[in-house]
Coordinates of C-alpha atoms and ligand atoms in Angstrom, one line a residue:
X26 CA 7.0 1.4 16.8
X27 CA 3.9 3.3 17.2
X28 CA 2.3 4.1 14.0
X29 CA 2.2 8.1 13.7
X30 CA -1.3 10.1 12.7
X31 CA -1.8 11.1 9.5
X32 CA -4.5 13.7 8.9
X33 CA -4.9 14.8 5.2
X34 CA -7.5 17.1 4.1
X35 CA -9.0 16.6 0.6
X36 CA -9.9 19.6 -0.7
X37 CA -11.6 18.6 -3.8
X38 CA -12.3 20.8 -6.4
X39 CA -12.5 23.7 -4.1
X40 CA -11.0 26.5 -3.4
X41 CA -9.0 29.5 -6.1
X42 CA -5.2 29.7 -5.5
X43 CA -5.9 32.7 -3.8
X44 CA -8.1 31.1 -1.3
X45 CA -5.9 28.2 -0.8
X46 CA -2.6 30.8 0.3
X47 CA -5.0 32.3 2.6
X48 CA -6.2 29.0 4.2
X49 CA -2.9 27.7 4.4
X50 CA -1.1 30.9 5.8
X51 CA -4.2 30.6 8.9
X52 CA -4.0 27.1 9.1
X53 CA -0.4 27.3 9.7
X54 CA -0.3 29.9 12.5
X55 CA -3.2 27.5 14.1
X56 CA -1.1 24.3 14.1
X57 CA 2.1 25.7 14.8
X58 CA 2.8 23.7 17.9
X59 CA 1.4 20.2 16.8
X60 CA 4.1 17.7 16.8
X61 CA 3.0 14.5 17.3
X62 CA 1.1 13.8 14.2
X63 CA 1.6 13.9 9.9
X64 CA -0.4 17.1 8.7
X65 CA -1.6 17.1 4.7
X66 CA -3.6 19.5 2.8
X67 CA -4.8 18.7 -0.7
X68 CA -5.6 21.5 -3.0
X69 CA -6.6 21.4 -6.8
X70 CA -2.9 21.2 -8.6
X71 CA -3.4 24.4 -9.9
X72 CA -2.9 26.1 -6.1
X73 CA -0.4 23.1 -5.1
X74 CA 3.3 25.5 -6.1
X75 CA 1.6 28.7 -4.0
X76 CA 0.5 26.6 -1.0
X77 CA 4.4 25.2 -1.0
X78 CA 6.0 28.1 -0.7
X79 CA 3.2 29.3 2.2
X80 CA 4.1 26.1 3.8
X81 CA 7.5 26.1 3.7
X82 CA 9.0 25.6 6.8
X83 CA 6.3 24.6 8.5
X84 CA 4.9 21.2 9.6
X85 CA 2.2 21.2 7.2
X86 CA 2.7 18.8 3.9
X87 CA 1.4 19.1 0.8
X88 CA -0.2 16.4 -1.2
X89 CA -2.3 16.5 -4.6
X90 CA -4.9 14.6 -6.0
X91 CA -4.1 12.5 -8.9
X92 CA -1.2 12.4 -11.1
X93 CA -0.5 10.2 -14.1
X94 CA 1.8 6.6 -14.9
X95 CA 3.9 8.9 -17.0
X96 CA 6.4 11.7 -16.7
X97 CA 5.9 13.1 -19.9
X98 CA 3.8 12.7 -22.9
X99 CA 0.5 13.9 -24.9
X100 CA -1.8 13.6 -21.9
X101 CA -4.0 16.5 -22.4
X102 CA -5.0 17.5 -19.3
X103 CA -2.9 15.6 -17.2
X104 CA -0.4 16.1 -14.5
X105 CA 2.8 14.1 -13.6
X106 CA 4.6 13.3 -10.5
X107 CA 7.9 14.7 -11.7
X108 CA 5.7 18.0 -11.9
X109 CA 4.4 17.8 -8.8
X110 CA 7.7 16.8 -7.4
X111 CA 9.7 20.0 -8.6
X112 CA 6.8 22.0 -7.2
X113 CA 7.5 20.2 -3.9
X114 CA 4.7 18.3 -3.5
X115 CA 4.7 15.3 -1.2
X116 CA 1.7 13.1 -1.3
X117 CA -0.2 12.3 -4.4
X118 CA -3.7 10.2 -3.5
X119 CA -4.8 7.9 -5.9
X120 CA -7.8 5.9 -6.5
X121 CA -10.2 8.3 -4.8
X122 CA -14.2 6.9 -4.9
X123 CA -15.1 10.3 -7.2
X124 CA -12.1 9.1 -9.6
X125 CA -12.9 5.9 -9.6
X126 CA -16.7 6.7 -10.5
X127 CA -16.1 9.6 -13.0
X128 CA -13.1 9.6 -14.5
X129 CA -12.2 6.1 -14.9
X130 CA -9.6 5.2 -12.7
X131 CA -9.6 1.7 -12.4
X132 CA -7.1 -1.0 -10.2
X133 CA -4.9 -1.6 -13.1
X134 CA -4.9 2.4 -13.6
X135 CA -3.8 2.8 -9.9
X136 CA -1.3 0.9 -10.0
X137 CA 0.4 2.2 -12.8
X138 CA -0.2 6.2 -11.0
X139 CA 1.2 4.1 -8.0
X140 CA 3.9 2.9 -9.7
X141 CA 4.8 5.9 -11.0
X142 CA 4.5 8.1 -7.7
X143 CA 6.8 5.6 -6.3
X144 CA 9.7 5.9 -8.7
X145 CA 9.5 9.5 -8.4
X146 CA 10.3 9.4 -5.0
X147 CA 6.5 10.7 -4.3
X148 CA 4.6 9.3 -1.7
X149 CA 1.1 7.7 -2.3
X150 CA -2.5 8.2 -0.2
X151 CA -4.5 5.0 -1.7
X152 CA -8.0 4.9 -1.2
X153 CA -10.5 1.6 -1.3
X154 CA -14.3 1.5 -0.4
X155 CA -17.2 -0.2 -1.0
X156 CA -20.7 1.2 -2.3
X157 CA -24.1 0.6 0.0
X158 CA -25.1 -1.7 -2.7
X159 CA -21.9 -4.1 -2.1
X160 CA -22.0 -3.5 1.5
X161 CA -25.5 -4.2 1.3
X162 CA -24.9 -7.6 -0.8
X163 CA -22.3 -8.8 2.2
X164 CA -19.4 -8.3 -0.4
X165 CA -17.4 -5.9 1.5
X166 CA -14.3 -7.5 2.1
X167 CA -14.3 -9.1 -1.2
X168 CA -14.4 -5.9 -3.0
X169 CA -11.7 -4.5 -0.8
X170 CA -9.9 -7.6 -1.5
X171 CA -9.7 -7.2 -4.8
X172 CA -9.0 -3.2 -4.6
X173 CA -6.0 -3.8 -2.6
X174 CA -4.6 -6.5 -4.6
X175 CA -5.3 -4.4 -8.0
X176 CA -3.7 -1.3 -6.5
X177 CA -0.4 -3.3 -4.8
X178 CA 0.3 -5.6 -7.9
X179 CA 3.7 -5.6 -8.2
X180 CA 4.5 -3.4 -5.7
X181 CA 7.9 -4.4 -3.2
X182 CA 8.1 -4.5 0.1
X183 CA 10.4 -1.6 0.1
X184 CA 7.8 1.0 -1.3
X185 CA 5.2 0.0 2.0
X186 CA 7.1 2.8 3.8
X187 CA 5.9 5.5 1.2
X188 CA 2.2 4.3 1.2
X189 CA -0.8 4.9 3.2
X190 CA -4.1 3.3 2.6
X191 CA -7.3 5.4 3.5
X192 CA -10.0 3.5 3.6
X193 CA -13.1 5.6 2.6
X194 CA -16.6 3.7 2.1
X195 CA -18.6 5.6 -0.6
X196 CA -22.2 6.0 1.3
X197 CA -20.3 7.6 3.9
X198 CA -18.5 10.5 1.5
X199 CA -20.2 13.9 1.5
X200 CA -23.8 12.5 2.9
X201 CA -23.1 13.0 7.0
X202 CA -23.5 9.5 7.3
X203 CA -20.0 8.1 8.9
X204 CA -18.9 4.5 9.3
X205 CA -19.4 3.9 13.2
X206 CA -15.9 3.5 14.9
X207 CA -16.4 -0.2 14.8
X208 CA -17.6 -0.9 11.7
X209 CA -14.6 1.3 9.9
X210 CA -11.9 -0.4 12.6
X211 CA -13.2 -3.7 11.2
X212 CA -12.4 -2.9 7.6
X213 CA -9.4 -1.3 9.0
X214 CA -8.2 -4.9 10.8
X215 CA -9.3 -6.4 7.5
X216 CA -6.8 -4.3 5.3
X217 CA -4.0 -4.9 7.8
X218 CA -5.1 -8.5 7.7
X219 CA -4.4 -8.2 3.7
X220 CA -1.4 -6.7 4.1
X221 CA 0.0 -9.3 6.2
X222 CA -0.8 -12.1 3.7
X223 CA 1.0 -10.4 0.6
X224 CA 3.7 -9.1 2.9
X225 CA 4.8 -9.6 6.4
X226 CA 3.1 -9.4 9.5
X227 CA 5.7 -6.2 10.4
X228 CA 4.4 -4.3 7.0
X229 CA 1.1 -4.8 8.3
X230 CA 2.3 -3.4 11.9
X231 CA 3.8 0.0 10.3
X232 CA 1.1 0.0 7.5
X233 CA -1.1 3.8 8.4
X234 CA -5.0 3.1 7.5
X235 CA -6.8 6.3 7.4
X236 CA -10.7 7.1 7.5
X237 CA -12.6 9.1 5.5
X238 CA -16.5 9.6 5.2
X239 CA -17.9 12.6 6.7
X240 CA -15.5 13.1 9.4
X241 CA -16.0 16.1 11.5
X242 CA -14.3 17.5 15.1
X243 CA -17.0 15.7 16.8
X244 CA -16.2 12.4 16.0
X245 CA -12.7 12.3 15.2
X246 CA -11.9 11.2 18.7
X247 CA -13.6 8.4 18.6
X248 CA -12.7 7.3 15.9
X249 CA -8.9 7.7 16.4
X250 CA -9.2 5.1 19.5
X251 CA -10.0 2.2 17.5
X252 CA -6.7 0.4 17.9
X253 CA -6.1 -0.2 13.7
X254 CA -7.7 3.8 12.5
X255 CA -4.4 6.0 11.8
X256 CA -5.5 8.7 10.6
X257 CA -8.3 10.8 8.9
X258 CA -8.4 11.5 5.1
X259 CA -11.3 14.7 5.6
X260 CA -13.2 16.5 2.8
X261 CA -15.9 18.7 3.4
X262 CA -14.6 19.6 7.0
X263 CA -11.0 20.2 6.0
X264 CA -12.0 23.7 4.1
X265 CA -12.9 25.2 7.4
X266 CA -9.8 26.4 9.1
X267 CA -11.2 25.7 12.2
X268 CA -12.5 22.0 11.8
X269 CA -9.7 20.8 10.0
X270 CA -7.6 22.7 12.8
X271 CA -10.0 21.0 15.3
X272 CA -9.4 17.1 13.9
X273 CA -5.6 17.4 13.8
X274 CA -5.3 18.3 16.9
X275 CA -8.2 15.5 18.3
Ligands
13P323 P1 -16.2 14.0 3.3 O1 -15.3 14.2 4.5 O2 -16.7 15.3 2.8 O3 -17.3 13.0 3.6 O4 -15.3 13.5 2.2 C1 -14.5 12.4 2.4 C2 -13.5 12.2 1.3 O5 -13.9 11.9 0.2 C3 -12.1 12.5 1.6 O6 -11.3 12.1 0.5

């Protein structure tokens, strides 16, 4: 079965809950028609419960951007997934390069949040990437390696179905500088490769890798044709209406 495109936009920590309704309620009369492919926004938590409601009934999910490995407990300052579940959101991503690098989510961390997402019926957007200094130093695949088995420890073939990778290399977040179609397809083939050695060859086959690193209308295209890219997770150009509106419908 053909693997489905799954465009998220990660919104960061931008945009008020007022912004966000007004986004969402344009974004929505823009993509009305799309059919053929998994739309996500990503707005700070606080927004998440008012961007639901504006969404409702329309073919636009909505996903957050953390949540913790428990339901309940004296967190200060965290969120759960059984919170963001009542407020109907679908898609929690984990692991993000800007979590990783400020706020201490590690592997083990991950897994727990993925863990968690999981039994609460959530579904998870898990993001690996190497720095220019590993990618420099040839470790690459040895660093995704060892993301991928950190974040899927434990993890059953079952939960594959609710779990999309997005591969995201961190010199290519926020600076303009994307991962050529070929390079990111070859990290892309590598994951899928991964995949098939702790699962089966058929997870691997229905597994969605996304892209993410400074990806824009005009190279969305391109990218989408590499035969193992499935999507696009997009930050800066998914807070204009009409880029985001532009790479979902590539
Ligand atoms: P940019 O699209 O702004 O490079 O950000 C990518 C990203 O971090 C998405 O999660």
């Amino acid at each position: 079965m053909a693997r489905t495109p799954i465009i998220a936009g990660n919104w960061k920590m931008y945009k008020t809950p007022k912004e966000s309704v007004e986004f969402v309620r344009q974004l929505r009369d823009q993509l009305r028609d799309v059919k053929d492919r998994e739309i996500v926004v990503c707005p700070t938590a606080l927004s998440a419960a008012a961007v639901v409601e504006t969404l409702r009934f329309s073919n636009i999910q909505v996903g957050c951007q953390d949540a913790h490995w428990e339901n309940e407990g004296a967190y200060t300052g965290n969120i759960s997934p059984a919170m963001f579940k009542e407020a109907g959101v679908r898609y929690i991503i984990l692991g993000h390069s800007e979590r990783r690098q400020l706020d201490n989510d590690t592997d083990t961390r991950i897994n727990a949040k993925l863990k968690n997402v999981l039994r609460n019926s959530l579904k998870a957007i898990v993001c690996v990437g190497e720095t220019v200094l590993e990618r420099e130093a040839g470790k690459t695949e040895k660093v995704i390696e060892a993301q991928v088995k950190g974040c899927f420890e434990g993890i059953g073939l079952g939960d594959l179905a609710d779990i999309v990778i997005a591969y995201e290399p961190v010199w290519a977040i926020g600076t303009g500088k994307t991962a050529t179609p070929e390079q990111a397809n070859e990290v892309h083939t590598f994951i899928r490769g991964l995949v098939a050695k702790g699962y089966n060859s058929e997870a691997a086959t229905n597994m969605r890798i996304q892209y993410g690193g400074s990806v824009k209308p005009e190279n969305i295209k391109q990218l989408m044709a590499q035969p193992d890219i499935d999507g696009a997770l997009v930050g800066g150009a998914s807070l204009k209406v009409d880029s985001f509106g532009a790479i979902v419908q590539f």
